[in-house]
Coordinates of C-alpha atoms and ligand atoms in Angstrom, one line a residue:
M1 CA 27.4 -20.2 -7.8
N2 CA 26.2 -19.4 -10.8
I3 CA 26.6 -16.0 -12.8
R4 CA 23.0 -15.6 -12.1
S5 CA 23.5 -15.9 -8.6
I6 CA 26.6 -13.7 -8.6
C7 CA 24.4 -11.2 -10.1
L8 CA 21.2 -11.5 -7.1
A9 CA 24.0 -11.1 -4.6
A10 CA 25.5 -8.0 -6.2
L11 CA 22.1 -6.8 -6.4
L12 CA 21.3 -7.6 -3.0
S13 CA 24.4 -5.7 -1.7
T14 CA 24.1 -2.4 -3.2
C15 CA 20.2 -2.5 -2.6
A16 CA 22.2 -3.1 0.8
L17 CA 24.2 -0.4 0.2
V18 CA 22.1 2.1 -1.2
S19 CA 19.3 2.0 1.7
A20 CA 22.0 2.6 3.9
Q21 CA 23.5 5.7 2.2
A22 CA 21.9 9.4 2.9
R23 CA 18.2 9.5 3.0
D24 CA 17.1 12.7 2.4
M25 CA 14.1 14.6 4.1
N26 CA 12.1 17.8 3.9
F27 CA 12.1 20.2 6.0
A28 CA 9.3 22.8 5.6
L29 CA 8.7 26.2 6.7
T30 CA 6.7 29.2 5.6
P31 CA 9.6 32.3 6.4
P32 CA 12.2 33.5 3.9
L33 CA 15.9 31.2 5.1
E34 CA 16.9 34.1 6.5
S35 CA 14.2 34.0 9.6
H36 CA 14.7 32.2 12.6
Y37 CA 12.6 29.6 11.8
G38 CA 15.0 29.5 9.0
A39 CA 17.9 29.3 11.4
A40 CA 16.0 26.4 13.5
A41 CA 15.7 24.4 10.2
T42 CA 19.6 25.5 9.3
A43 CA 20.8 24.0 13.1
F44 CA 18.2 21.1 12.8
A45 CA 19.8 19.8 9.2
E46 CA 23.2 20.2 10.5
K47 CA 22.9 18.4 13.9
M48 CA 21.5 15.5 11.6
A49 CA 24.4 15.4 9.6
E50 CA 26.8 15.7 12.3
L51 CA 24.8 12.7 13.8
S52 CA 24.0 10.2 11.1
G53 CA 27.7 11.0 9.7
G54 CA 26.2 12.6 6.8
D55 CA 23.6 9.7 6.5
I56 CA 20.4 11.8 6.1
T57 CA 19.9 15.0 4.6
V58 CA 18.0 17.2 5.4
N59 CA 16.5 19.7 2.8
V60 CA 15.8 23.3 4.0
K61 CA 12.5 23.8 2.4
P62 CA 11.6 28.2 2.6
G63 CA 9.5 30.6 1.8
G64 CA 6.5 28.0 1.7
V65 CA 7.3 26.3 -1.3
L66 CA 5.9 23.2 -0.1
G67 CA 2.8 25.0 0.6
G68 CA 1.7 27.1 4.0
E69 CA 2.0 25.6 7.3
R70 CA -2.0 24.5 7.6
E71 CA -1.6 22.3 4.3
V72 CA 2.3 21.2 5.2
L73 CA 0.8 19.9 8.8
E74 CA -1.8 17.7 6.7
G75 CA 1.5 16.7 4.2
M76 CA 2.9 15.4 7.2
Q77 CA 0.4 13.5 8.2
I78 CA 0.4 11.7 5.1
G79 CA 3.6 11.6 4.8
T80 CA 4.5 13.6 1.9
I81 CA 6.3 15.9 4.0
E82 CA 8.9 14.9 6.6
L83 CA 10.0 18.1 9.1
A84 CA 8.9 21.4 9.3
I85 CA 8.9 24.2 12.2
S86 CA 5.2 25.4 12.5
S87 CA 3.6 28.6 14.5
T88 CA 0.7 27.0 16.0
G89 CA -1.6 29.4 14.5
P90 CA -3.5 26.4 12.5
I91 CA -2.7 23.4 14.8
G92 CA -5.4 23.9 16.6
S93 CA -7.9 22.8 13.9
F94 CA -5.9 19.5 14.2
I95 CA -5.1 19.7 17.9
P96 CA -7.7 22.0 19.6
E97 CA -6.2 21.7 23.0
T98 CA -3.2 23.8 21.4
Y99 CA -5.5 26.7 21.3
A100 CA -5.3 27.5 24.7
L101 CA -1.9 28.7 23.9
D102 CA -3.1 31.5 21.7
F103 CA -5.5 33.4 24.0
P104 CA -4.4 36.9 23.7
F105 CA -2.5 38.9 26.2
L106 CA -1.8 35.2 28.2
F107 CA 1.9 34.9 28.5
K108 CA 3.9 37.8 30.3
S109 CA 7.1 37.4 28.5
Y110 CA 9.0 35.8 26.6
D111 CA 10.9 33.8 29.9
S112 CA 7.7 33.0 31.1
A113 CA 6.4 31.9 27.6
R114 CA 10.0 29.8 27.3
A115 CA 9.4 28.5 30.8
V116 CA 6.1 27.1 30.1
L117 CA 6.3 25.0 27.3
D118 CA 9.8 23.6 28.4
G119 CA 8.2 22.7 31.5
P120 CA 5.0 19.9 32.0
I121 CA 2.8 22.0 29.8
G122 CA 4.3 21.9 26.8
E123 CA 5.3 18.6 27.2
E124 CA 2.2 17.5 27.7
L125 CA 0.9 19.4 24.5
L126 CA 3.8 17.8 22.5
A127 CA 2.4 14.3 23.7
K128 CA -1.0 15.4 22.0
F129 CA 0.2 15.5 18.0
D130 CA 0.6 11.5 18.0
S131 CA -2.9 11.1 18.0
V132 CA -3.4 13.6 14.7
G133 CA -0.1 11.6 12.4
L134 CA 2.5 14.2 14.0
V135 CA 5.3 13.9 16.4
G136 CA 5.6 16.7 18.4
L137 CA 9.4 17.8 18.9
A138 CA 10.6 21.1 20.8
W139 CA 8.8 24.0 21.1
G140 CA 10.2 27.1 19.4
E141 CA 8.6 30.6 19.3
N142 CA 7.0 33.4 16.6
G143 CA 7.2 35.8 19.0
F144 CA 4.5 38.5 20.3
R145 CA 2.4 39.1 17.9
H146 CA 2.5 43.1 16.4
I147 CA -0.4 44.5 13.9
T148 CA 0.9 46.4 10.7
N149 CA -1.2 48.3 8.8
S150 CA -1.0 50.4 5.6
R151 CA -3.9 53.1 6.0
K152 CA -2.8 54.6 9.7
A153 CA -1.7 54.5 13.3
I154 CA -2.9 52.4 15.4
A155 CA -2.8 53.3 19.6
V156 CA -5.8 52.3 20.8
P157 CA -8.3 49.3 19.8
A158 CA -11.3 52.0 18.3
D159 CA -8.2 52.4 15.8
V160 CA -8.9 48.9 14.6
N161 CA -12.6 49.2 14.3
G162 CA -13.1 48.3 10.4
L163 CA -9.6 47.1 9.3
K164 CA -9.7 44.1 6.8
I165 CA -7.1 42.3 8.5
R166 CA -5.5 38.9 7.4
T167 CA -5.2 36.6 10.5
M168 CA -4.0 32.9 10.7
E169 CA -6.3 30.4 10.3
N170 CA -7.2 30.2 14.1
Q171 CA -10.6 30.5 15.3
V172 CA -9.1 32.3 18.9
H173 CA -7.3 35.1 16.8
I174 CA -10.7 35.2 14.7
D175 CA -12.6 36.1 17.6
A176 CA -10.3 38.4 18.8
F177 CA -10.1 40.8 16.2
Q178 CA -14.0 40.6 15.4
E179 CA -14.2 41.8 19.1
L180 CA -11.8 44.6 18.3
G181 CA -14.3 45.3 15.5
A182 CA -11.9 44.5 12.9
A183 CA -12.9 42.2 9.3
P184 CA -10.8 39.6 10.1
A185 CA -9.3 38.0 6.8
P186 CA -7.9 34.6 7.4
M187 CA -5.6 32.9 5.1
S188 CA -2.9 31.3 4.1
W189 CA 0.5 33.3 4.3
T190 CA 1.6 32.3 1.4
E191 CA -1.3 34.6 0.0
V192 CA -0.6 37.1 2.8
I193 CA 2.0 39.5 0.2
T194 CA 0.3 39.7 -2.6
A195 CA -3.0 40.7 -0.7
L196 CA -1.2 43.5 1.2
Q197 CA 0.0 44.4 -2.1
Q198 CA -3.2 44.3 -3.9
G199 CA -5.2 46.0 -1.2
T200 CA -7.6 43.5 -0.7
I201 CA -6.4 43.8 3.0
D202 CA -5.4 46.8 4.8
A203 CA -3.3 44.6 7.5
Q204 CA -1.7 41.7 9.3
E205 CA -0.1 41.4 12.6
N206 CA 3.1 38.9 13.3
P207 CA 5.5 39.3 15.4
I208 CA 8.9 41.6 14.7
P209 CA 11.1 38.4 13.5
I210 CA 8.3 37.8 10.7
I211 CA 7.9 41.4 9.7
V212 CA 11.6 41.8 9.5
A213 CA 12.4 38.8 7.3
N214 CA 9.6 39.1 4.9
K215 CA 11.0 43.3 5.1
L216 CA 7.2 44.2 5.2
W217 CA 7.7 47.3 5.3
D218 CA 8.0 46.7 1.6
V219 CA 3.9 46.8 1.7
Q220 CA 3.1 48.1 5.5
K221 CA 3.8 51.8 6.6
H222 CA 2.2 51.4 10.0
A223 CA 2.9 49.2 13.0
S224 CA 1.8 49.0 16.0
L225 CA 3.8 46.9 19.0
T226 CA 0.3 45.6 20.4
G227 CA 2.1 42.6 21.3
H228 CA -1.6 41.2 21.6
V229 CA -0.5 37.5 21.1
Y230 CA 2.3 35.3 21.8
S231 CA 2.8 32.8 18.9
P232 CA 4.4 29.4 20.2
A233 CA 6.2 27.6 17.2
V234 CA 6.9 23.7 17.2
I235 CA 9.6 21.6 15.4
V236 CA 7.4 18.5 14.1
M237 CA 7.7 15.5 12.3
S238 CA 5.1 13.2 10.0
K239 CA 4.7 9.8 12.5
I240 CA 4.7 8.0 9.4
H241 CA 8.4 9.1 8.9
W242 CA 9.7 9.1 12.7
D243 CA 8.4 5.4 12.7
Q244 CA 10.5 4.5 10.0
L245 CA 13.3 5.3 12.4
S246 CA 15.5 3.0 14.2
E247 CA 15.3 4.3 18.2
A248 CA 18.8 5.6 17.5
E249 CA 17.8 7.8 14.7
Q250 CA 14.3 8.8 16.6
G251 CA 17.2 10.3 19.5
W252 CA 19.6 12.1 16.4
V253 CA 16.0 14.1 15.0
K254 CA 14.9 14.8 19.0
E255 CA 18.4 16.3 19.6
A256 CA 18.6 18.1 16.7
A257 CA 14.7 19.3 17.4
K258 CA 16.3 21.0 20.5
A259 CA 19.2 22.5 18.7
A260 CA 16.6 24.1 16.1
A261 CA 14.6 25.5 19.0
A262 CA 17.6 27.0 20.7
A263 CA 19.0 28.5 17.2
D264 CA 15.2 30.0 16.8
R265 CA 14.4 31.5 20.4
A266 CA 18.2 32.9 19.7
V267 CA 16.9 34.9 16.5
V268 CA 13.8 35.8 17.9
T269 CA 15.5 37.7 21.1
K270 CA 18.4 39.5 18.3
N271 CA 14.6 40.2 16.2
E272 CA 13.2 41.6 19.7
E273 CA 16.4 43.6 19.9
E274 CA 17.3 45.9 16.7
G275 CA 13.8 44.8 14.8
V276 CA 12.1 48.2 15.7
A277 CA 15.2 50.0 14.5
L278 CA 15.4 48.3 11.9
M279 CA 11.5 48.8 10.5
K280 CA 11.8 52.8 11.4
A281 CA 15.0 52.9 9.4
N282 CA 13.1 51.4 6.5
G283 CA 9.8 53.8 7.0
M284 CA 7.9 52.2 8.9
E285 CA 6.2 54.9 11.1
V286 CA 6.1 52.3 14.5
V287 CA 3.5 53.0 17.2
T288 CA 5.4 51.9 20.7
D289 CA 3.2 53.1 23.4
V290 CA 0.1 51.0 22.3
D291 CA -2.3 51.1 25.2
R292 CA -2.1 47.5 25.7
A293 CA -4.5 47.8 28.9
A294 CA -7.5 49.0 27.1
F295 CA -6.2 46.1 24.3
E296 CA -6.2 43.5 26.9
A297 CA -9.6 45.0 27.9
A298 CA -11.5 45.0 24.4
V299 CA -10.6 41.1 23.7
A300 CA -11.6 40.0 27.1
P301 CA -14.9 38.7 25.8
T302 CA -13.1 36.3 23.9
Y303 CA -12.2 34.1 27.4
E304 CA -15.5 34.1 28.1
K305 CA -17.2 33.3 24.4
L306 CA -14.0 30.4 24.0
A307 CA -12.2 29.5 26.9
P308 CA -14.7 27.0 27.7
Q309 CA -14.2 25.1 24.8
Y310 CA -10.9 25.1 24.5
G311 CA -9.5 24.9 27.6
A312 CA -10.1 27.0 30.3
E313 CA -8.2 25.1 33.1
L314 CA -5.3 24.6 31.0
I315 CA -5.5 28.2 30.3
E316 CA -5.5 28.8 33.9
R317 CA -2.6 26.3 34.7
I318 CA -0.3 28.9 32.3
R319 CA -1.6 32.1 34.2
A320 CA -0.9 30.1 37.4
A321 CA 2.7 28.9 36.1
Q322 CA 3.9 32.5 35.1
N323 CA 2.9 33.9 39.1
Ligands
EAX1 O1 5.0 32.5 8.5 O2 1.2 32.5 9.2 C1 1.7 33.3 9.9 O3 1.7 34.8 10.4 C2 2.4 32.6 10.8 O4 3.5 34.0 11.8 C3 4.0 31.9 10.2 O5 4.8 31.3 10.6 C4 4.4 33.4 9.3

């Protein structure tokens, strides 16, 4: 064998060795690492390292360093980002059927929401991600959303009138807050803390895990446990990258996603148990006796207006599944 053949053989075997060795994937999330989403991403990374024998390294990218949730979803569609956990907030503009999950006061409890998402309805919605260049792997959760603000205690719908409140880029949420007489300001989470600090908005709404993870008591004096929306979160992969995996590797990803969802929900449960005390200990005025029935009645027109467009039949199935 001449020197040229030897060098070529050496080069090819090196390439083969490198390609079989560690591959890196980024996993994006907007909250800090110390959060329910961070726990999900870490669990995913650890499970993938275990199952791949170290061949696949998942780099957790917290704090919105790779962008807001909508931007991350767009990045996954073109393959610049491999993985993420995202609330459903912006997903409705990619997959309109998921808007059914975002209607106010639709889910009755964490147990019933988890049961619906882990059942046929959740599976049906995950299957729809394929059509937009994404792979819906598993349902985690963000939690029941509550209002925080810098102005006053909120206990009844009239208290929300005129409030400049950030919402996710979600048509159903925007409409619901308009029904309450608020001035919704949809924006990416990555802009919210600055907007609250600068006073360009008075309020935002998020689950206790987000309030705690972001120490929102530093920028919001008041919290009101409205629980107005249950916010699911999906563990999702770029289809471009999914299609490059072997069948075995795809199985690892699915198993890692299940571990991520379980880790996420465990932190949500813990935050729900301890979060209010933590918020109060850090100076937040927390209204716990919110008139939820009045809020539910006030946002009912959102169903009349948007359910026909965003899945009235699916909303009824979700309601029936909780009885
Ligand atoms: O990191 O944008 C939002 O309010 C979502 O809850 C997001 O997951 C926060």
